Amino acid sequence: MTEFWLFLIAGVIAVSAAALMLLSSNAVHSALFLVLTMAAIAFLFLLLNAPFLAMIQITVYAGAIMVLFLFVIMLLGSEQGESEDAFASRRPFRWFVPVALTLTLSLLLAIGLTISASSGSESSLQTVPPQNARLRVVHAAGDAGIVDVQLDGITILEEVAFRDDSGYMELAPGAYTVALVAADGTTLTQDVSLLASSVGTLVAYSDDAGLRLGFAAEDLDTVAEARSGRLVVFNAYPEAPVVSLVDLGSEFVENDTRVIAENIPYGASSLPLVIDEGDVDWQIVAGDATLDGIADNVNDDLAALSRFEVERNSAELVVVTRARTADGSPTGVLLPTTLLLQTMARPSFGGPEAIGYLLFTDYLLPFQLLALLLLAAMVGAIVLTHRQVTPSANRIGVRRRVSRPLVNVITAQVGHDVTDEEVNRLPDDQPQAVGD
Amino acid sequence: MVQTDAYIILSLVLFVPGVLGVLLRRNAILVFMSVELMLNATNLALAAFARHWGSENGHLFVFFIITVAAAEVAVGLALIVAIFRAKKSINIDALHQMEG
Amino acid sequence: MENYPQLVPLIILIPAIGAFINFFWGMRIGEKGSAIIGTVAAALSFLVALALYAYLGSSGYEAAVVNPPLISGWITIPVANVEIPWQMRVDTLSVTMMLFVTGVGSLIHMYAMGYMHGDERFPRFFAYLNMFLAFMLILVTGNNLLMMFVGWEGVGLSSFLLIGFWWDKKNGVGWRNSNAARKAFIVNRIGDFGVLMAIFLTFWTFGTLDFYKPGELAVVGGHSEGDHSETAAGDADHSTEAGATDADHSETAATGVEGGAAAGEHSEGVVVDPNNPFAAAAAGLTTESAEAEAGVAEESAESEAEGTAFASLEFTDNTHIETRDLGIFGQAQRFLEEDVERTFHFGSVSLSIEGVLTLITLFMLLGATGKSAQIPLFIWLPDAMAGPTPVSALIHAATMVTAGVYMMVRSNVFFHDAELTSLITALIGTGTALVAGFIALGQWDVKRVLAYSTVSQLGFMVAAVGVGAYGAALFHVVTHAFFKALLFLGSGSVIHGMEHGHRHVHEHGSAHDDEHADAHDHGGEDEFDPQDMRNMGGLRSKMPITYITYLIGTLALAGIIPFAGFWSKDEILADAWIVGITENNLGGFLAFGGLLLAAGLTAFYMWRQVVMVFHGDPRTPAAEHASESGALMTIPLIVLAFFSLTIGFINTPANVLGLDGIFGAHRFSDWLGQTVLYAHAAEFQPLIAIGALLLAVGAIILAGSIYGKNKAVTADRRDPLALRTETAPFWSLANARLYWDQMYFRLFENPFNQVGKFLADRLDWAFWHDYFHDTIIGKGFNGIATLLAKPIDTGIIDGTVNGIGALVRWVSGNVRQVQTGYVRTYAITLLLGVVIVILVLLLPLINTNG
């Protein structure tokens, strides 16, 4: 409710300032009212979760542009630019004011009617539309060949090999059927239900019975606390019913062992973990990792996350699975291994980081064009305001006028006018008079 | 959370003084300021839509509009200065040499 | 000296430059300057010809083909495989032509300096003369038929310009002159058609127009037969020394054949007939190729050993050259030697090689009848005497008219194997000699007699070609060039003297002619005709140098031993006789008989002329006061007279009065034989020679008895022959030129005129112009145009366009009101649009949800 009141106050300020700008006869006043409007709009930007735009609004608009306006108004002395009243009916434009008002009002009416008419419907602006979900597929079955991935019967990926992942696909929320088609034609299907703005990974793993599919829920939102990343562990190792992620600590320090995540069952994932950035030296061990058992089963570790770097704003998915040695040849021994799938976390909405990211990816070309436009505008402004400077007549012959008084100086020092003979009798160390 | 349509209505209400300023004022600088007001109203609508759809593209467009507006103001004010030099007036009704 | 052939472009370039200078700056440099430039240009080209002669002498008669710089690729169409280079050929035939063309030409230039003195277009005359020389030299130096044709047309053009040189004379004389020029030009076009057809056929058949390709030998084995030359650098393995002493040339050839038979088995089965020089030459050809196969390397080594610097002498025949790389004559020979019967297709017509050659040579013969003034196209030449006398001498006696003979001699390979053409050629030549000789009997004009004489002598040459005596034909060309030029120049001198006398009489007022007009110009614009022999007589004492030289020319033309004409005419007669006897050739017999008769006629009409002009008493005051011409005119006469006396000795036959001991035997024929494959020296026939001589002397005596002792012209200015009833019809026929021109007028000109008149009056004017153009096209066009213009154009089209324009104007005039220029109106319009769009977008939502 506070937000609504803030919105209302800011809106009223903006509208009334705009109206005053329109009605004020003094241009300086108009400009100041416009500044006020812009400030109110900047505040509304903040309410709209757009802090970066709010800052730009203040600096560029209220700061730069309006100062420029004021500067020009002052420069031209056009505070009272309109000699007669704005609404005075001049003969040729007697029809003008009513027509303009009619048009504007019709515009207002049309849009307002549309908005009010659409309330309650699907396209209503009063309800927030559901956000898309993100889904990716990872091939983590070390003893299976390449597979094709089908979504609702439509092949979306072909020939996905071990350790490959599809990257995130944006999907509307809802129920989907994902199917894996192996090279020999066997098909594994799995129903997936995607919630709005959820993020998850479908992990394809295998045990002796064949291919399986598991879903690991992830969270890509930027953590509120900076300097931390997120980690999800998925257990796809058939021979361990449960696995745990433990920090064994230093060899030289007693009782510093701690469990990061425990009892991750086969075919399931841990919750998204928030971990401070920095290098860690963790182990993934099989079994129920009670603190006592860990010490006993140190040698049972399936895989080690040694010197594992947790990066800021990153989201890590660790899949514990098995792969054949000898580079995955079919005859190799199946050994436990880990797949590390790292993605960037999503930056916060409306922040400078998000906008900068978009500017340098999707909008790079318009950004460049905009830069060119600004350059052209700069040049244009300079050219338009450049005054044709004609060399002043005073500057012509400046040397002569500078030189001439030197004679006077000398005359003053000598006491009388310098004659030609005296010029010839100048001392030898002053061979010539230095003029300018 | 304030609904998006409220912002749209507000943006529309802000847009109207801009339109009227362009149409009715005779001071060229004020006409320009009205244009800026219209642009701001549009910016507000774009930001509201961006929040509504959860996409930052709207913010990008606001960013671009602000930049273009800056360029436009630079050139426009330069034009006004040039016109003022030539005619000693910035009354736009005095400028109708282009009539057919 | 081996670089001398590179000079050959100069022989064309120098007269061309002379013509250029005289043409454009002649008036500025004046009469003397342009005369000197023209004459020096001719003399310089004569020097070049001499240098080329020296080259041939030193190189063992090896022909040279020269690619002049800048225009080497003349006509080249790579796609169609057409390549006609501008190549110039230096061989014995072309050098012979060059020598007498430039030599006689130089003398005529010099003569013209005096003759044309005072003419207002003097430089132009020399420009034309030089141009003529340049084209004539292109004609003779070209190594392909197309170049020859360029020269052929060029001399035709020059002749047109020169014949009509006095086109601006008054009293209709200029009209007559230009008509004569046109006649010459048009008649020659008919001949040129033949030449063009021959060129096309040749190109179609052989794919080239080159006479001989560079490196190709014109006469295979020519070096072994070149033993009579002064170089005498014969190959060691040929019986050169034997040939030098042996008088019988067929034996020489036979010896060569035997040597060849010893060298290689290729000559097996070749039947050698010592009496048949043609077969002997062919056999020699075969044996030479056999020898070449036997040892080319050996021969090249020998040629090095001789110290001659001509490396291209490695091959003594053309067997190493592909057929398609040979020139037209080489290819023709190959085709003739082949066993397979080859056919050539011309559209739907297929011909064997003999047929093709017959066709080509017939077309060439047509060309020759035009240029060399034979039946039926000879009628232009007598009219061409309208030109100034040096022109008559240069073009119509000495050089241009020999072009046809030159072409036929050049193409002797074709003619030799085209027997039908040869027969026709012999008949045409003989007929022309007889007809022209006969007509000459009845002429009064001093130059016209000579013109018909020229036609008659050209008939001798053509008949010689017809009987295969190519060497003799060219020999007669050479000798005739000298004595006919002499006679023409002499007649010019006479005319000059007569005019001088006429002017003298007129100025001194002692004239008995009261119809005299001003006669300061040449050619006479009054009724006194200085060329009419009836006005002459008794000039012997007035013009002694002219008389003597003219007498020499007359004797040479009449064929009196030892003047030049005797030797050449006798060789033609002997050749005709031999051909008739040895080959049972009808053409040979006819030619022999006809030419013998023509020789008699020649002697008769020439003596008639001499008597009329020089003997007896002067018949007019003009003749009485005639005086000798200046040195510029008499010196050429003397020089030419000297050559008319001596030039015959270049080809004296063997075993005649021991002359061959002094001058050598058949030197000209052998020299020519280096190039002309079928040139051969005829055996001297004493009986024929004596018979012809007796005939000529008898004709002279007869003419003397008829015309001598002041009986040349009767009192009423008629010929003595016309008075006697038994000779009067013949004389009338001769005087009327056998009605030849009238016949052409009836046959061609009149029908042509009638048809033309009909076409012009009826078809063109009445039907085409009056009816079709005026009535149908003109009125119809006007009607349609009026229809289109009035209702359609102005009404519909203009109305539409104007309406559209007015509409646009109206609409825009209203619409422009929208553009107020006020920002606020634009803004509110924009707002209106926005509201409408938003309403359109939102109203459905309101409906569905509400």
Coordinates of C-alpha atoms in Angstrom, one line a residue, chain A residues 200-377:
Chain A
G200 CA 16.0 -26.9 -14.3
T201 CA 18.1 -29.5 -16.0
L202 CA 17.1 -32.8 -17.3
V203 CA 19.9 -35.2 -16.7
A204 CA 20.1 -38.3 -18.8
Y205 CA 22.0 -41.0 -17.0
S206 CA 22.1 -44.8 -17.2
D207 CA 22.4 -47.8 -15.0
D208 CA 22.5 -51.4 -16.0
A209 CA 18.8 -51.4 -16.8
G210 CA 19.3 -48.7 -19.4
L211 CA 18.8 -45.0 -19.8
R212 CA 17.1 -42.9 -17.2
L213 CA 16.1 -39.3 -16.9
G214 CA 16.2 -37.2 -13.8
F215 CA 15.3 -33.5 -13.2
A216 CA 17.5 -31.2 -11.2
A217 CA 15.9 -28.0 -10.1
E218 CA 18.2 -25.0 -10.3
D219 CA 18.1 -21.3 -9.4
L220 CA 19.8 -18.8 -11.6
D221 CA 18.7 -15.7 -9.8
T222 CA 21.4 -13.5 -8.5
V223 CA 21.9 -14.0 -4.9
A224 CA 21.0 -11.1 -2.9
E225 CA 24.3 -11.3 -1.1
A226 CA 27.1 -10.5 -3.5
R227 CA 30.3 -12.6 -3.8
S228 CA 28.6 -15.9 -3.8
G229 CA 27.7 -18.6 -6.2
R230 CA 25.2 -21.4 -6.4
L231 CA 25.8 -25.2 -6.5
V232 CA 23.5 -28.1 -7.2
V233 CA 24.7 -31.7 -6.9
F234 CA 22.9 -34.5 -8.9
N235 CA 23.5 -38.1 -8.0
A236 CA 23.6 -40.2 -11.1
Y237 CA 25.9 -42.9 -9.9
P238 CA 23.9 -46.2 -9.8
E239 CA 26.1 -47.9 -7.3
A240 CA 25.6 -45.4 -4.6
P241 CA 22.1 -45.1 -3.3
V242 CA 23.0 -41.9 -1.6
V243 CA 25.9 -39.5 -1.9
S244 CA 27.1 -36.6 0.2
L245 CA 29.2 -33.5 -0.3
V246 CA 31.6 -33.1 2.5
D247 CA 34.5 -30.8 3.4
L248 CA 37.1 -32.9 5.0
G249 CA 39.0 -29.9 6.2
S250 CA 42.7 -29.8 6.8
E251 CA 44.6 -32.8 7.7
F252 CA 46.3 -31.0 10.5
V253 CA 43.2 -29.6 12.1
E254 CA 41.0 -31.8 14.2
N255 CA 37.3 -31.9 13.9
D256 CA 37.0 -29.4 11.1
T257 CA 35.1 -31.8 8.9
R258 CA 31.7 -30.5 7.8
V259 CA 28.9 -31.8 5.6
I260 CA 27.8 -29.4 2.9
A261 CA 25.0 -31.5 1.5
E262 CA 23.9 -34.9 2.7
N263 CA 21.8 -37.9 1.6
I264 CA 21.4 -37.0 -2.0
P265 CA 19.5 -40.1 -3.3
Y266 CA 20.2 -41.8 -6.6
G267 CA 18.4 -40.0 -9.4
A268 CA 17.8 -36.8 -7.5
S269 CA 19.6 -33.5 -6.9
S270 CA 20.4 -31.5 -3.9
L271 CA 18.8 -28.1 -3.2
P272 CA 20.5 -25.1 -4.7
L273 CA 23.3 -24.3 -2.3
V274 CA 24.6 -20.7 -1.8
I275 CA 28.4 -20.8 -1.5
D276 CA 30.8 -17.9 -0.9
E277 CA 33.2 -17.3 -3.7
G278 CA 36.6 -18.8 -3.5
D279 CA 38.5 -22.1 -3.9
V280 CA 37.1 -25.1 -2.1
D281 CA 38.5 -28.6 -1.6
W282 CA 35.5 -30.8 -1.2
Q283 CA 34.8 -34.5 -1.6
I284 CA 31.7 -36.3 -2.8
V285 CA 31.4 -39.5 -0.9
A286 CA 29.0 -42.4 -1.1
G287 CA 26.7 -43.3 1.7
D288 CA 24.9 -41.5 4.5
A289 CA 27.5 -39.1 5.6
T290 CA 27.2 -39.0 9.3
L291 CA 30.0 -37.2 10.8
D292 CA 31.4 -40.3 12.3
G293 CA 31.1 -42.4 9.2
I294 CA 32.9 -39.9 7.1
A295 CA 36.1 -40.4 8.9
D296 CA 35.8 -44.1 8.5
N297 CA 34.9 -43.9 4.8
V298 CA 37.4 -41.4 3.7
N299 CA 38.6 -43.8 1.1
D300 CA 35.1 -44.2 -0.3
D301 CA 35.0 -40.9 -1.9
L302 CA 33.6 -41.1 -5.4
A303 CA 35.0 -37.9 -6.7
A304 CA 36.8 -34.8 -5.4
L305 CA 36.1 -31.2 -6.1
S306 CA 39.7 -30.3 -5.3
R307 CA 40.6 -26.7 -5.8
F308 CA 37.1 -26.1 -7.1
E309 CA 36.6 -22.4 -7.8
V310 CA 33.2 -21.0 -6.8
E311 CA 32.7 -17.9 -8.9
R312 CA 30.6 -15.0 -8.1
N313 CA 27.2 -15.0 -9.8
S314 CA 27.8 -18.4 -11.2
A315 CA 25.4 -21.4 -11.0
E316 CA 27.1 -24.8 -10.9
L317 CA 25.5 -28.2 -11.6
V318 CA 27.7 -31.1 -10.5
V319 CA 26.5 -34.5 -11.8
V320 CA 28.1 -37.5 -10.2
T321 CA 28.0 -40.3 -12.7
R322 CA 30.2 -43.0 -14.2
A323 CA 32.2 -43.2 -17.3
R324 CA 34.3 -45.7 -19.1
T325 CA 38.0 -45.3 -18.8
A326 CA 40.1 -45.4 -21.8
D327 CA 38.3 -42.4 -23.2
G328 CA 34.9 -43.9 -23.1
S329 CA 35.5 -46.9 -25.2
P330 CA 32.7 -49.5 -24.7
T331 CA 35.0 -52.0 -23.2
G332 CA 36.5 -49.8 -20.6
V333 CA 35.8 -50.1 -16.9
L334 CA 33.0 -47.9 -15.6
L335 CA 34.4 -45.5 -13.0
P336 CA 32.8 -42.7 -11.1
T337 CA 33.3 -39.3 -12.5
T338 CA 31.7 -35.8 -12.3
L339 CA 30.3 -33.5 -14.9
L340 CA 30.6 -29.8 -14.1
L341 CA 28.1 -27.6 -15.9
Q342 CA 28.6 -23.9 -15.1
T343 CA 26.3 -21.1 -16.2
M344 CA 26.2 -17.4 -15.3
A345 CA 23.5 -16.5 -12.9
R346 CA 20.9 -14.2 -14.1
P347 CA 21.8 -10.5 -13.2
S348 CA 19.2 -8.6 -11.2
F349 CA 16.3 -7.1 -13.1
G350 CA 16.8 -3.6 -14.4
G351 CA 20.3 -3.2 -12.9
P352 CA 23.2 -1.6 -14.7
E353 CA 24.7 -5.1 -15.1
A354 CA 21.7 -6.5 -16.9
I355 CA 21.4 -3.5 -19.2
G356 CA 25.1 -3.5 -19.9
Y357 CA 24.9 -7.2 -20.7
L358 CA 22.1 -6.6 -23.2
L359 CA 23.9 -3.6 -24.7
F360 CA 27.0 -5.6 -25.5
T361 CA 25.2 -8.6 -26.7
D362 CA 21.8 -8.1 -28.4
Y363 CA 21.9 -4.4 -28.9
L364 CA 25.6 -3.9 -29.9
L365 CA 24.8 -2.7 -33.4
P366 CA 22.1 -0.2 -32.4
F367 CA 24.4 1.0 -29.7
Q368 CA 27.1 1.7 -32.2
L369 CA 24.7 3.4 -34.5
L370 CA 23.6 5.5 -31.6
A371 CA 27.2 6.5 -30.9
L372 CA 27.5 7.6 -34.5
L373 CA 24.3 9.5 -34.2
L374 CA 25.6 11.3 -31.2
L375 CA 28.8 12.2 -33.0
A376 CA 26.8 13.5 -36.0
A377 CA 24.6 15.5 -33.6

